[in-house]
């Protein structure tokens, strides 16, 4: 990758408005050298339209590297693709079957449909352990309340996605399963001891890290026992100390959407971006507002030009992104 702007662009993933790549959006992707796009239901109408949309994204890329084209295709209620695509069962239903082979088959069938239209990254599986039955955001998105079962079933889905040619992304590190609030709306707090977090939340993630999962997504959740001040996405203690060093993870780390209220209600976009990158995140998600992504780009560029430590972090992240894209796309 040629220059600093291009490297920072590779660290951005954005949502788009329509069902095709318009002139303004194409210009935006070009100006900011954006390295990835995430699709939601409003972008997707039918297989031919999705294929043409993905092809347009490939054709307008500004770097030598192909774009990440991502989706949240978990099954159950988090299902973006329209008919005639298969609506797979929820993780909870797969977990109740207690058949690891079934989890693999679901994981394998999903990318056969995604790759047919050009989608190459699935933000799945959910590796959160459902330890709070009042959880408003995870619920049946989890494979269950047993950490070992979640680890086993989740990993089989990872293997299926990988075998089918789609990059898997486990979420939401270090765990969103014991929350009673929705991080889309407010900041959840998990008041557990470090030992309890290790015994429950971290089990599926530790297994995935040790097994070489390609990517992970962060949780906008505060764990006071790990970091009393900052949510995991922005915590160097959690993202670098725990994930990178203790769990020895060197894959690509995506933030959850930085426009979610757990972050945006407490931090300006510039502050959040710098904290996330300093914490250890590689790709910054802005799912709805392109102005937020452009502000993130300008802030990170200015900081990287002045601060050698931030520039080093950009270099590290881009090395991971480039390695993953060249290996898998």
Short mmCIF file of C-alpha atoms in Angstrom, two decimals:
data_model
loop_
_atom_site.label_atom_id
_atom_site.label_comp_id
_atom_site.label_asym_id
_atom_site.label_seq_id
_atom_site.Cartn_x
_atom_site.Cartn_y
_atom_site.Cartn_z
CA UNK A 1 0.00 0.00 0.00
CA UNK A 2 1.40 3.27 -1.17
CA UNK A 3 0.81 6.01 1.36
CA UNK A 4 -0.62 6.89 4.75
CA UNK A 5 -4.00 7.98 3.36
CA UNK A 6 -4.46 4.66 1.63
CA UNK A 7 -3.52 2.78 4.78
CA UNK A 8 -6.01 4.71 6.91
CA UNK A 9 -8.68 4.18 4.25
CA UNK A 10 -8.13 0.44 4.56
CA UNK A 11 -9.05 0.79 8.24
CA UNK A 12 -12.54 2.10 7.46
CA UNK A 13 -15.70 0.09 6.85
CA UNK A 14 -18.89 1.97 6.00
CA UNK A 15 -22.55 1.40 5.33
CA UNK A 16 -24.21 2.64 2.15
CA UNK A 17 -27.68 4.06 1.54
CA UNK A 18 -29.17 2.40 -1.50
CA UNK A 19 -29.36 -0.76 -3.60
CA UNK A 20 -26.69 0.32 -6.04
CA UNK A 21 -23.45 2.27 -5.92
CA UNK A 22 -24.40 5.85 -6.68
CA UNK A 23 -22.08 8.52 -8.04
CA UNK A 24 -21.74 10.34 -4.71
CA UNK A 25 -21.03 7.16 -2.77
CA UNK A 26 -18.48 6.02 -5.33
CA UNK A 27 -16.76 9.41 -5.03
CA UNK A 28 -16.78 9.07 -1.24
CA UNK A 29 -15.21 5.61 -1.36
CA UNK A 30 -12.58 6.93 -3.77
CA UNK A 31 -11.78 10.08 -1.78
CA UNK A 32 -11.27 8.27 1.50
CA UNK A 33 -9.80 5.07 0.01
CA UNK A 34 -12.36 3.04 1.98
CA UNK A 35 -11.31 -0.58 2.46
CA UNK A 36 -14.66 -2.17 3.33
CA UNK A 37 -18.44 -1.93 3.06
CA UNK A 38 -21.14 -3.51 5.19
CA UNK A 39 -24.55 -4.40 3.76
CA UNK A 40 -27.86 -4.19 5.61
CA UNK A 41 -31.34 -5.31 4.55
CA UNK A 42 -32.10 -1.97 2.89
CA UNK A 43 -29.20 -2.57 0.47
CA UNK A 44 -30.40 -5.99 -0.66
CA UNK A 45 -33.29 -6.79 -3.03
CA UNK A 46 -32.50 -9.92 -5.04
CA UNK A 47 -29.49 -12.03 -6.07
CA UNK A 48 -28.80 -10.24 -9.35
CA UNK A 49 -28.94 -6.79 -7.76
CA UNK A 50 -26.62 -7.86 -4.92
CA UNK A 51 -24.14 -9.38 -7.39
CA UNK A 52 -24.06 -6.19 -9.48
CA UNK A 53 -23.62 -4.07 -6.34
CA UNK A 54 -20.67 -6.18 -5.20
CA UNK A 55 -19.12 -6.07 -8.67
CA UNK A 56 -19.38 -2.26 -8.69
CA UNK A 57 -17.57 -2.15 -5.34
CA UNK A 58 -14.75 -4.29 -6.71
CA UNK A 59 -14.46 -2.14 -9.81
CA UNK A 60 -14.28 1.16 -7.90
CA UNK A 61 -11.66 0.05 -5.38
CA UNK A 62 -8.72 2.42 -5.14
CA UNK A 63 -6.11 0.11 -3.67
CA UNK A 64 -4.47 -3.01 -5.04
CA UNK A 65 -6.33 -4.88 -2.33
CA UNK A 66 -9.91 -6.08 -2.80
CA UNK A 67 -12.62 -4.64 -0.55
CA UNK A 68 -14.14 -6.37 2.44
CA UNK A 69 -17.83 -6.77 1.58
CA UNK A 70 -19.48 -7.70 4.85
CA UNK A 71 -22.85 -8.67 6.25
CA UNK A 72 -24.39 -9.76 9.56
CA UNK A 73 -25.76 -13.11 8.44
CA UNK A 74 -26.09 -15.02 11.70
CA UNK A 75 -29.40 -16.79 11.12
CA UNK A 76 -32.51 -16.37 13.21
CA UNK A 77 -33.50 -12.75 13.74
CA UNK A 78 -30.19 -11.35 12.48
CA UNK A 79 -30.73 -12.19 8.84
CA UNK A 80 -30.14 -9.62 6.09
CA UNK A 81 -30.57 -11.46 2.80
CA UNK A 82 -34.03 -11.47 1.12
CA UNK A 83 -35.81 -14.41 -0.44
CA UNK A 84 -34.91 -16.70 -2.17
CA UNK A 85 -31.85 -16.89 0.12
CA UNK A 86 -32.13 -19.45 2.92
CA UNK A 87 -33.24 -18.19 6.32
CA UNK A 88 -31.15 -20.35 8.63
CA UNK A 89 -32.20 -21.06 12.24
CA UNK A 90 -30.89 -19.06 15.16
CA UNK A 91 -27.72 -19.99 17.01
CA UNK A 92 -29.88 -20.95 20.01
CA UNK A 93 -31.78 -23.49 17.91
CA UNK A 94 -28.54 -24.93 16.56
CA UNK A 95 -27.12 -25.02 20.09
CA UNK A 96 -30.15 -26.87 21.46
CA UNK A 97 -29.58 -29.63 18.90
CA UNK A 98 -26.14 -30.22 20.46
CA UNK A 99 -24.82 -31.51 17.15
CA UNK A 100 -21.50 -29.99 16.20
CA UNK A 101 -21.86 -31.44 12.71
CA UNK A 102 -25.07 -29.46 12.23
CA UNK A 103 -23.29 -26.26 13.23
CA UNK A 104 -20.65 -26.99 10.62
CA UNK A 105 -23.26 -27.63 7.94
CA UNK A 106 -25.03 -24.36 8.71
CA UNK A 107 -21.68 -22.61 8.61
CA UNK A 108 -20.85 -24.23 5.27
CA UNK A 109 -24.22 -23.58 3.61
CA UNK A 110 -24.18 -19.87 4.45
CA UNK A 111 -21.08 -18.94 2.38
CA UNK A 112 -22.30 -20.93 -0.60
CA UNK A 113 -25.02 -18.30 -0.89
CA UNK A 114 -22.87 -15.33 0.13
CA UNK A 115 -20.05 -16.05 -2.32
CA UNK A 116 -22.53 -16.55 -5.17
CA UNK A 117 -23.32 -12.82 -5.02
CA UNK A 118 -19.91 -11.49 -4.00
CA UNK A 119 -20.08 -11.10 -0.20
CA UNK A 120 -16.80 -12.19 1.38
CA UNK A 121 -17.04 -11.45 5.13
CA UNK A 122 -19.68 -12.60 7.61
CA UNK A 123 -19.87 -11.00 11.05
CA UNK A 124 -20.62 -14.38 12.61
CA UNK A 125 -20.64 -16.48 14.67
CA UNK A 126 -21.73 -14.92 17.94
CA UNK A 127 -19.36 -16.28 20.61
CA UNK A 128 -21.14 -14.61 23.51
CA UNK A 129 -22.22 -16.91 26.34
CA UNK A 130 -25.83 -16.20 27.30
CA UNK A 131 -25.41 -15.96 31.06
CA UNK A 132 -28.11 -13.31 31.58
CA UNK A 133 -31.59 -14.44 30.46
CA UNK A 134 -32.75 -10.78 30.52
CA UNK A 135 -30.18 -9.83 27.91
CA UNK A 136 -32.03 -7.60 25.41
CA UNK A 137 -29.57 -7.80 22.52
CA UNK A 138 -27.98 -11.29 22.49
CA UNK A 139 -30.69 -13.76 23.51
CA UNK A 140 -31.18 -16.44 20.86
CA UNK A 141 -28.16 -15.16 18.94
CA UNK A 142 -26.03 -17.18 21.38
CA UNK A 143 -25.41 -20.92 21.14
CA UNK A 144 -26.28 -21.21 24.83
CA UNK A 145 -25.30 -20.65 28.44
CA UNK A 146 -22.54 -23.30 28.61
CA UNK A 147 -19.17 -21.73 27.67
CA UNK A 148 -17.77 -25.01 26.35
CA UNK A 149 -20.83 -25.59 24.17
CA UNK A 150 -20.61 -22.07 22.75
CA UNK A 151 -16.91 -22.60 22.05
CA UNK A 152 -17.53 -25.92 20.28
CA UNK A 153 -20.57 -24.90 18.24
CA UNK A 154 -19.16 -21.51 17.39
CA UNK A 155 -15.91 -22.99 16.17
CA UNK A 156 -17.71 -25.47 13.92
CA UNK A 157 -19.55 -22.55 12.30
CA UNK A 158 -16.19 -20.81 11.83
CA UNK A 159 -14.86 -23.91 10.08
CA UNK A 160 -17.92 -24.06 7.83
CA UNK A 161 -17.70 -20.40 6.83
CA UNK A 162 -13.97 -20.74 6.17
CA UNK A 163 -14.43 -23.91 4.10
CA UNK A 164 -17.07 -22.14 2.03
CA UNK A 165 -14.78 -19.24 1.19
CA UNK A 166 -16.11 -16.52 3.50
CA UNK A 167 -14.10 -14.81 6.23
CA UNK A 168 -15.64 -15.48 9.67
CA UNK A 169 -15.68 -12.87 12.42
CA UNK A 170 -16.44 -13.96 16.00
CA UNK A 171 -18.21 -11.42 18.20
CA UNK A 172 -18.42 -9.57 20.61
CA UNK A 173 -15.07 -9.70 22.46
CA UNK A 174 -14.67 -10.08 25.42
CA UNK A 175 -18.37 -10.97 25.77
CA UNK A 176 -21.83 -9.39 25.53
CA UNK A 177 -23.81 -12.26 26.99
CA UNK A 178 -24.20 -11.07 30.59
CA UNK A 179 -25.48 -7.58 29.82
CA UNK A 180 -28.91 -6.21 30.70
CA UNK A 181 -28.70 -3.22 28.35
CA UNK A 182 -28.46 -2.84 24.59
CA UNK A 183 -25.21 -1.19 23.48
CA UNK A 184 -27.02 0.28 20.48
CA UNK A 185 -28.83 2.51 22.98
CA UNK A 186 -26.63 2.82 26.09
CA UNK A 187 -23.43 1.52 27.67
CA UNK A 188 -23.83 -1.93 29.28
CA UNK A 189 -21.77 -2.72 32.38
CA UNK A 190 -20.74 -6.25 33.40
CA UNK A 191 -19.80 -6.29 37.09
CA UNK A 192 -17.99 -9.59 37.24
CA UNK A 193 -14.67 -10.52 38.77
CA UNK A 194 -11.74 -11.18 36.49
CA UNK A 195 -11.87 -14.87 37.43
CA UNK A 196 -15.55 -15.06 36.49
CA UNK A 197 -14.94 -13.39 33.13
CA UNK A 198 -12.16 -15.87 32.42
CA UNK A 199 -14.34 -18.82 33.42
CA UNK A 200 -17.33 -17.83 31.28
CA UNK A 201 -17.05 -14.99 28.77
CA UNK A 202 -13.50 -15.68 27.58
CA UNK A 203 -13.80 -19.43 27.03
CA UNK A 204 -15.19 -19.33 23.45
CA UNK A 205 -12.91 -16.44 22.46
CA UNK A 206 -9.81 -18.11 23.90
CA UNK A 207 -10.63 -21.26 21.95
CA UNK A 208 -11.17 -19.27 18.75
CA UNK A 209 -7.92 -17.35 19.21
CA UNK A 210 -5.92 -20.50 19.87
CA UNK A 211 -7.49 -22.11 16.81
CA UNK A 212 -6.62 -19.17 14.53
CA UNK A 213 -9.91 -17.42 13.79
CA UNK A 214 -9.39 -14.83 11.07
CA UNK A 215 -11.14 -11.90 12.74
CA UNK A 216 -13.02 -10.75 15.82
CA UNK A 217 -15.43 -7.90 16.60
CA UNK A 218 -15.31 -5.87 19.81
CA UNK A 219 -18.02 -5.30 22.41
CA UNK A 220 -19.09 -1.81 23.46
CA UNK A 221 -19.32 -3.07 27.06
CA UNK A 222 -17.68 -1.81 30.25
CA UNK A 223 -15.96 -4.44 32.39
CA UNK A 224 -14.86 -2.55 35.54
CA UNK A 225 -12.77 -5.48 36.77
CA UNK A 226 -10.74 -5.27 33.55
CA UNK A 227 -10.87 -1.52 32.88
CA UNK A 228 -12.93 0.73 35.15
CA UNK A 229 -12.86 3.69 32.75
CA UNK A 230 -13.33 2.56 29.16
CA UNK A 231 -15.54 0.08 27.29
CA UNK A 232 -13.74 -2.85 25.71
CA UNK A 233 -13.64 -1.33 22.21
CA UNK A 234 -11.62 1.63 23.52
CA UNK A 235 -9.62 -0.19 26.20
CA UNK A 236 -5.93 -0.81 25.64
CA UNK A 237 -5.95 -3.02 28.73
CA UNK A 238 -8.56 -5.30 27.16
CA UNK A 239 -7.78 -5.14 23.44
CA UNK A 240 -3.98 -5.15 23.66
CA UNK A 241 -3.23 -6.50 27.13
CA UNK A 242 -5.83 -9.26 27.20
CA UNK A 243 -6.53 -10.05 23.56
CA UNK A 244 -3.22 -9.37 21.81
CA UNK A 245 -0.79 -10.32 24.57
CA UNK A 246 -2.47 -12.79 26.91
CA UNK A 247 -4.50 -14.61 24.25
CA UNK A 248 -1.72 -14.05 21.69
CA UNK A 249 -4.17 -12.98 18.98
CA UNK A 250 -2.79 -11.40 15.82
CA UNK A 251 -5.84 -11.52 13.56
CA UNK A 252 -7.90 -8.57 12.36
CA UNK A 253 -10.05 -6.82 14.96
CA UNK A 254 -13.17 -4.95 13.84
CA UNK A 255 -14.91 -2.51 16.13
CA UNK A 256 -18.63 -2.81 16.47
CA UNK A 257 -20.40 0.20 14.93
CA UNK A 258 -18.87 3.32 16.46
CA UNK A 259 -22.13 5.19 15.90
CA UNK A 260 -23.86 3.09 18.57
CA UNK A 261 -24.89 5.10 21.62
CA UNK A 262 -22.63 3.14 23.99
CA UNK A 263 -19.76 4.98 22.28
CA UNK A 264 -21.20 8.01 20.47
CA UNK A 265 -23.14 9.33 23.50
CA UNK A 266 -19.91 9.48 25.53
CA UNK A 267 -17.13 10.17 23.05
CA UNK A 268 -16.73 12.43 20.04
CA UNK A 269 -15.90 10.60 16.83
CA UNK A 270 -12.31 11.82 16.81
CA UNK A 271 -11.64 10.76 20.37
CA UNK A 272 -13.32 7.39 19.86
CA UNK A 273 -11.32 6.64 16.72
CA UNK A 274 -7.96 7.44 18.27
CA UNK A 275 -8.77 5.48 21.44
CA UNK A 276 -9.96 2.48 19.42
CA UNK A 277 -6.82 2.42 17.30
CA UNK A 278 -4.54 2.93 20.28
CA UNK A 279 -6.42 0.12 22.06
CA UNK A 280 -5.65 -2.29 19.22
CA UNK A 281 -8.56 -2.17 16.76
CA UNK A 282 -7.76 -2.59 13.06
CA UNK A 283 -11.01 -1.73 11.23
CA UNK A 284 -13.38 1.03 12.33
CA UNK A 285 -17.08 0.56 11.53
CA UNK A 286 -19.40 3.44 10.65
CA UNK A 287 -22.60 1.81 9.52
CA UNK A 288 -24.91 4.74 8.74
CA UNK A 289 -23.41 8.23 8.58
CA UNK A 290 -20.62 8.83 6.03
CA UNK A 291 -19.81 12.16 7.69
CA UNK A 292 -18.70 10.21 10.76
CA UNK A 293 -16.39 8.06 8.66
CA UNK A 294 -14.88 11.08 6.90
CA UNK A 295 -14.28 12.77 10.28
CA UNK A 296 -12.64 9.58 11.52
CA UNK A 297 -10.36 9.52 8.48
CA UNK A 298 -9.27 13.14 8.90
CA UNK A 299 -8.69 12.76 12.64
CA UNK A 300 -6.65 9.59 12.31
CA UNK A 301 -4.64 11.02 9.43
CA UNK A 302 -3.77 14.17 11.39
CA UNK A 303 -2.79 12.18 14.48
CA UNK A 304 -0.72 9.66 12.52
CA UNK A 305 1.17 12.44 10.75
CA UNK A 306 2.15 13.98 14.09
CA UNK A 307 2.39 11.00 16.44
CA UNK A 308 4.81 8.19 15.63
CA UNK A 309 3.05 5.77 17.98
CA UNK A 310 -0.29 6.24 16.17
CA UNK A 311 1.41 5.86 12.81
CA UNK A 312 2.98 2.62 14.03
CA UNK A 313 -0.45 1.36 15.04
CA UNK A 314 -1.78 2.23 11.56
CA UNK A 315 1.10 0.28 10.03
CA UNK A 316 0.38 -2.72 12.26
CA UNK A 317 -3.32 -2.71 11.44
CA UNK A 318 -2.75 -2.38 7.73
CA UNK A 319 -0.29 -5.26 7.85
CA UNK A 320 -2.98 -7.47 9.36
CA UNK A 321 -5.64 -6.27 6.90
CA UNK A 322 -3.37 -6.79 3.90
CA UNK A 323 -2.37 -10.25 5.11
CA UNK A 324 -6.00 -11.33 5.58
CA UNK A 325 -7.14 -9.97 2.23
CA UNK A 326 -4.27 -11.54 0.31
CA UNK A 327 -4.81 -14.85 2.07
CA UNK A 328 -8.58 -15.07 1.79
CA UNK A 329 -9.87 -12.81 -1.02
#
